Coordinates of C-alpha atoms in Angstrom, one line a residue:
X1 CA 92.3 73.7 102.5
X2 CA 93.1 70.5 100.6
X3 CA 96.8 71.3 100.5
X4 CA 96.7 72.3 96.8
X5 CA 95.3 75.8 97.2
X6 CA 96.2 78.4 99.7
X7 CA 93.8 79.5 102.3
X8 CA 91.8 82.7 101.9
X9 CA 93.7 85.8 103.2
X10 CA 93.2 86.8 106.8
X11 CA 90.1 88.9 107.2
X12 CA 91.5 90.4 110.3
X13 CA 91.1 93.9 111.6
X14 CA 94.7 95.0 111.7
X15 CA 95.2 97.7 114.3
X16 CA 97.7 100.6 114.2
X17 CA 100.7 100.3 116.5
X18 CA 99.5 100.4 120.2
X19 CA 101.9 103.2 121.1
X20 CA 100.3 105.6 118.6
X21 CA 97.9 108.1 120.2
X22 CA 95.0 109.9 118.5
X23 CA 96.7 113.1 119.4
X24 CA 100.0 112.2 117.6
X25 CA 101.2 114.8 115.2
X26 CA 103.5 114.5 112.2
X27 CA 104.1 111.1 110.6
X28 CA 102.0 109.2 113.2
X29 CA 98.9 111.3 112.6
X30 CA 99.4 111.2 108.9
X31 CA 99.8 107.5 108.9
X32 CA 96.7 107.1 111.1
X33 CA 94.7 109.2 108.6
X34 CA 95.9 107.0 105.7
X35 CA 94.9 103.9 107.6
X36 CA 91.4 105.3 108.2
X37 CA 91.1 106.2 104.5
X38 CA 92.2 102.7 103.4
X39 CA 89.6 101.2 105.8
X40 CA 87.0 103.5 104.4
X41 CA 87.9 102.6 100.8
X42 CA 87.6 98.9 101.6
X43 CA 84.3 99.5 103.4
X44 CA 82.7 101.0 100.3
X45 CA 84.0 98.2 98.1
X46 CA 86.4 100.3 96.0
X47 CA 87.6 97.9 93.3
X48 CA 90.6 99.9 92.2
X49 CA 94.0 98.4 91.3
X50 CA 95.5 101.8 92.1
X51 CA 94.5 101.4 95.8
X52 CA 96.1 98.0 95.8
X53 CA 99.4 99.5 94.5
X54 CA 99.3 102.4 97.0
X55 CA 98.8 100.0 99.9
X56 CA 101.6 97.8 98.7
X57 CA 103.9 100.9 98.3
X58 CA 103.1 102.1 101.8
X59 CA 103.8 98.7 103.2
X60 CA 107.2 98.7 101.5
X61 CA 108.1 102.1 102.9
X62 CA 107.0 101.0 106.4
X63 CA 109.2 97.9 106.1
X64 CA 112.2 100.1 105.2
X65 CA 111.4 102.2 108.3
X66 CA 111.2 99.1 110.5
X67 CA 107.5 99.7 111.3
X68 CA 106.4 96.1 110.9
X69 CA 103.0 96.3 112.6
X70 CA 101.8 99.0 110.2
X71 CA 103.5 97.4 107.2
X72 CA 101.6 94.2 108.0
X73 CA 98.3 96.2 108.3
X74 CA 98.7 97.7 104.8
X75 CA 99.9 94.4 103.4
X76 CA 96.9 92.5 104.7
X77 CA 94.6 95.2 103.3
X78 CA 96.4 94.9 99.9
X79 CA 96.1 91.1 100.0
X80 CA 92.4 91.3 100.7
X81 CA 91.8 93.7 97.8
X82 CA 94.1 91.6 95.5
X83 CA 92.2 88.4 96.1
X84 CA 88.9 90.3 95.5
X85 CA 90.2 91.8 92.2
X86 CA 92.4 89.1 90.8
X87 CA 91.6 85.9 92.7
X88 CA 93.4 83.6 95.1
X89 CA 95.5 82.0 92.4
X90 CA 97.0 85.2 90.8
X91 CA 100.7 85.8 90.8
X92 CA 100.2 89.1 92.6
X93 CA 98.4 87.3 95.4
X94 CA 101.4 85.0 95.8
X95 CA 103.7 88.0 95.8
X96 CA 101.7 89.6 98.6
X97 CA 101.8 86.4 100.6
X98 CA 105.6 86.5 100.1
X99 CA 105.8 90.1 101.2
X100 CA 103.7 89.3 104.3
X101 CA 106.0 86.4 105.1
X102 CA 109.0 88.7 104.8
X103 CA 107.4 91.1 107.3
X104 CA 106.8 88.3 109.7
X105 CA 110.4 87.1 109.2
X106 CA 111.9 90.6 109.9
X107 CA 109.6 90.9 112.9
X108 CA 111.0 87.6 114.3
X109 CA 107.9 85.5 113.8
X110 CA 109.6 82.7 111.8
X111 CA 106.6 80.2 112.2
X112 CA 104.2 82.7 110.6
X113 CA 106.7 83.7 108.0
X114 CA 107.1 80.0 106.9
X115 CA 103.3 79.7 106.7
X116 CA 103.0 82.7 104.4
X117 CA 105.9 81.5 102.3
X118 CA 104.2 78.1 101.9
X119 CA 100.9 79.9 100.8
X120 CA 102.9 81.8 98.2
X121 CA 104.6 78.7 97.0
X122 CA 101.3 76.9 96.6
X123 CA 100.1 79.4 94.1

Protein backbone atom coordinates (compact mmCIF):
# COMPACT_ATOMS: atom_id res chain seq x y z
CA UNK A 1 0.00 0.00 0.00
CA UNK A 2 0.96 3.65 -0.16
CA UNK A 3 1.26 3.90 3.62
CA UNK A 4 -2.01 5.78 4.09
CA UNK A 5 -4.36 2.85 3.81
CA UNK A 6 -4.07 -0.55 5.45
CA UNK A 7 -3.46 -3.60 3.35
CA UNK A 8 -6.33 -5.90 2.52
CA UNK A 9 -6.96 -8.56 5.17
CA UNK A 10 -5.25 -11.87 4.88
CA UNK A 11 -7.08 -14.18 2.57
CA UNK A 12 -5.49 -17.13 4.28
CA UNK A 13 -6.87 -20.55 4.90
CA UNK A 14 -6.62 -20.70 8.66
CA UNK A 15 -6.37 -24.24 9.88
CA UNK A 16 -7.64 -25.73 13.12
CA UNK A 17 -5.05 -26.56 15.73
CA UNK A 18 -2.78 -29.38 14.43
CA UNK A 19 -3.31 -31.50 17.56
CA UNK A 20 -7.06 -31.69 16.92
CA UNK A 21 -8.15 -34.99 15.41
CA UNK A 22 -11.28 -35.59 13.38
CA UNK A 23 -12.33 -38.16 15.95
CA UNK A 24 -12.18 -35.66 18.85
CA UNK A 25 -15.28 -35.51 20.96
CA UNK A 26 -16.62 -32.78 23.20
CA UNK A 27 -15.38 -29.23 22.77
CA UNK A 28 -12.82 -30.07 20.08
CA UNK A 29 -15.38 -31.75 17.83
CA UNK A 30 -17.91 -28.98 18.46
CA UNK A 31 -15.35 -26.31 17.61
CA UNK A 32 -14.38 -28.21 14.49
CA UNK A 33 -18.03 -28.29 13.36
CA UNK A 34 -18.36 -24.54 14.03
CA UNK A 35 -15.26 -23.89 11.92
CA UNK A 36 -16.69 -25.96 9.08
CA UNK A 37 -19.98 -24.06 9.31
CA UNK A 38 -18.16 -20.72 9.28
CA UNK A 39 -16.18 -21.80 6.20
CA UNK A 40 -19.39 -22.95 4.50
CA UNK A 41 -21.10 -19.64 5.30
CA UNK A 42 -18.21 -17.74 3.75
CA UNK A 43 -18.18 -20.00 0.70
CA UNK A 44 -21.82 -19.21 -0.12
CA UNK A 45 -21.26 -15.47 0.31
CA UNK A 46 -23.39 -14.98 3.42
CA UNK A 47 -23.45 -11.22 3.94
CA UNK A 48 -24.78 -11.26 7.45
CA UNK A 49 -23.57 -8.96 10.22
CA UNK A 50 -24.79 -11.55 12.73
CA UNK A 51 -22.21 -14.04 11.43
CA UNK A 52 -19.55 -11.37 11.90
CA UNK A 53 -20.61 -10.86 15.51
CA UNK A 54 -20.72 -14.60 16.23
CA UNK A 55 -17.24 -15.11 14.79
CA UNK A 56 -15.90 -12.22 16.87
CA UNK A 57 -17.54 -13.57 20.02
CA UNK A 58 -16.13 -17.05 19.41
CA UNK A 59 -12.67 -15.57 18.95
CA UNK A 60 -12.98 -13.63 22.21
CA UNK A 61 -13.97 -16.79 24.09
CA UNK A 62 -11.08 -18.72 22.57
CA UNK A 63 -8.65 -15.97 23.56
CA UNK A 64 -9.89 -16.27 27.15
CA UNK A 65 -9.28 -20.02 26.93
CA UNK A 66 -5.76 -19.46 25.60
CA UNK A 67 -6.55 -21.13 22.25
CA UNK A 68 -4.80 -18.53 20.11
CA UNK A 69 -4.64 -20.60 16.90
CA UNK A 70 -8.40 -21.02 16.70
CA UNK A 71 -9.03 -17.48 17.97
CA UNK A 72 -6.91 -16.25 15.09
CA UNK A 73 -8.84 -18.44 12.64
CA UNK A 74 -12.20 -16.96 13.72
CA UNK A 75 -10.80 -13.42 13.85
CA UNK A 76 -9.43 -13.60 10.30
CA UNK A 77 -12.78 -14.91 9.07
CA UNK A 78 -14.52 -12.05 10.89
CA UNK A 79 -12.07 -9.55 9.37
CA UNK A 80 -12.69 -10.83 5.85
CA UNK A 81 -16.45 -10.57 6.32
CA UNK A 82 -16.16 -7.13 7.94
CA UNK A 83 -14.12 -5.75 5.03
CA UNK A 84 -16.64 -7.20 2.57
CA UNK A 85 -19.63 -5.77 4.46
CA UNK A 86 -18.31 -2.48 5.79
CA UNK A 87 -15.13 -1.74 3.87
CA UNK A 88 -11.45 -1.49 4.74
CA UNK A 89 -11.76 1.98 6.33
CA UNK A 90 -14.54 1.14 8.82
CA UNK A 91 -13.95 1.40 12.57
CA UNK A 92 -15.02 -2.24 13.01
CA UNK A 93 -12.27 -3.25 10.58
CA UNK A 94 -9.74 -1.34 12.70
CA UNK A 95 -11.07 -3.02 15.84
CA UNK A 96 -10.63 -6.44 14.25
CA UNK A 97 -7.06 -5.63 13.23
CA UNK A 98 -6.46 -4.59 16.84
CA UNK A 99 -7.99 -7.84 18.13
CA UNK A 100 -5.83 -9.87 15.76
CA UNK A 101 -2.81 -7.92 16.95
CA UNK A 102 -3.67 -8.78 20.56
CA UNK A 103 -3.91 -12.46 19.67
CA UNK A 104 -0.46 -12.33 18.08
CA UNK A 105 0.87 -10.45 21.11
CA UNK A 106 -0.51 -13.01 23.57
CA UNK A 107 0.85 -15.82 21.39
CA UNK A 108 4.32 -14.23 21.56
CA UNK A 109 4.54 -12.98 17.96
CA UNK A 110 5.39 -9.35 18.72
CA UNK A 111 6.43 -8.49 15.16
CA UNK A 112 3.10 -9.59 13.69
CA UNK A 113 1.24 -7.92 16.57
CA UNK A 114 2.95 -4.62 15.80
CA UNK A 115 2.06 -4.96 12.11
CA UNK A 116 -1.64 -5.49 12.93
CA UNK A 117 -1.64 -2.60 15.40
CA UNK A 118 -0.17 -0.35 12.70
CA UNK A 119 -2.90 -1.43 10.28
CA UNK A 120 -5.54 -0.61 12.89
CA UNK A 121 -3.97 2.78 13.59
CA UNK A 122 -3.88 3.65 9.89
CA UNK A 123 -7.66 3.43 9.75
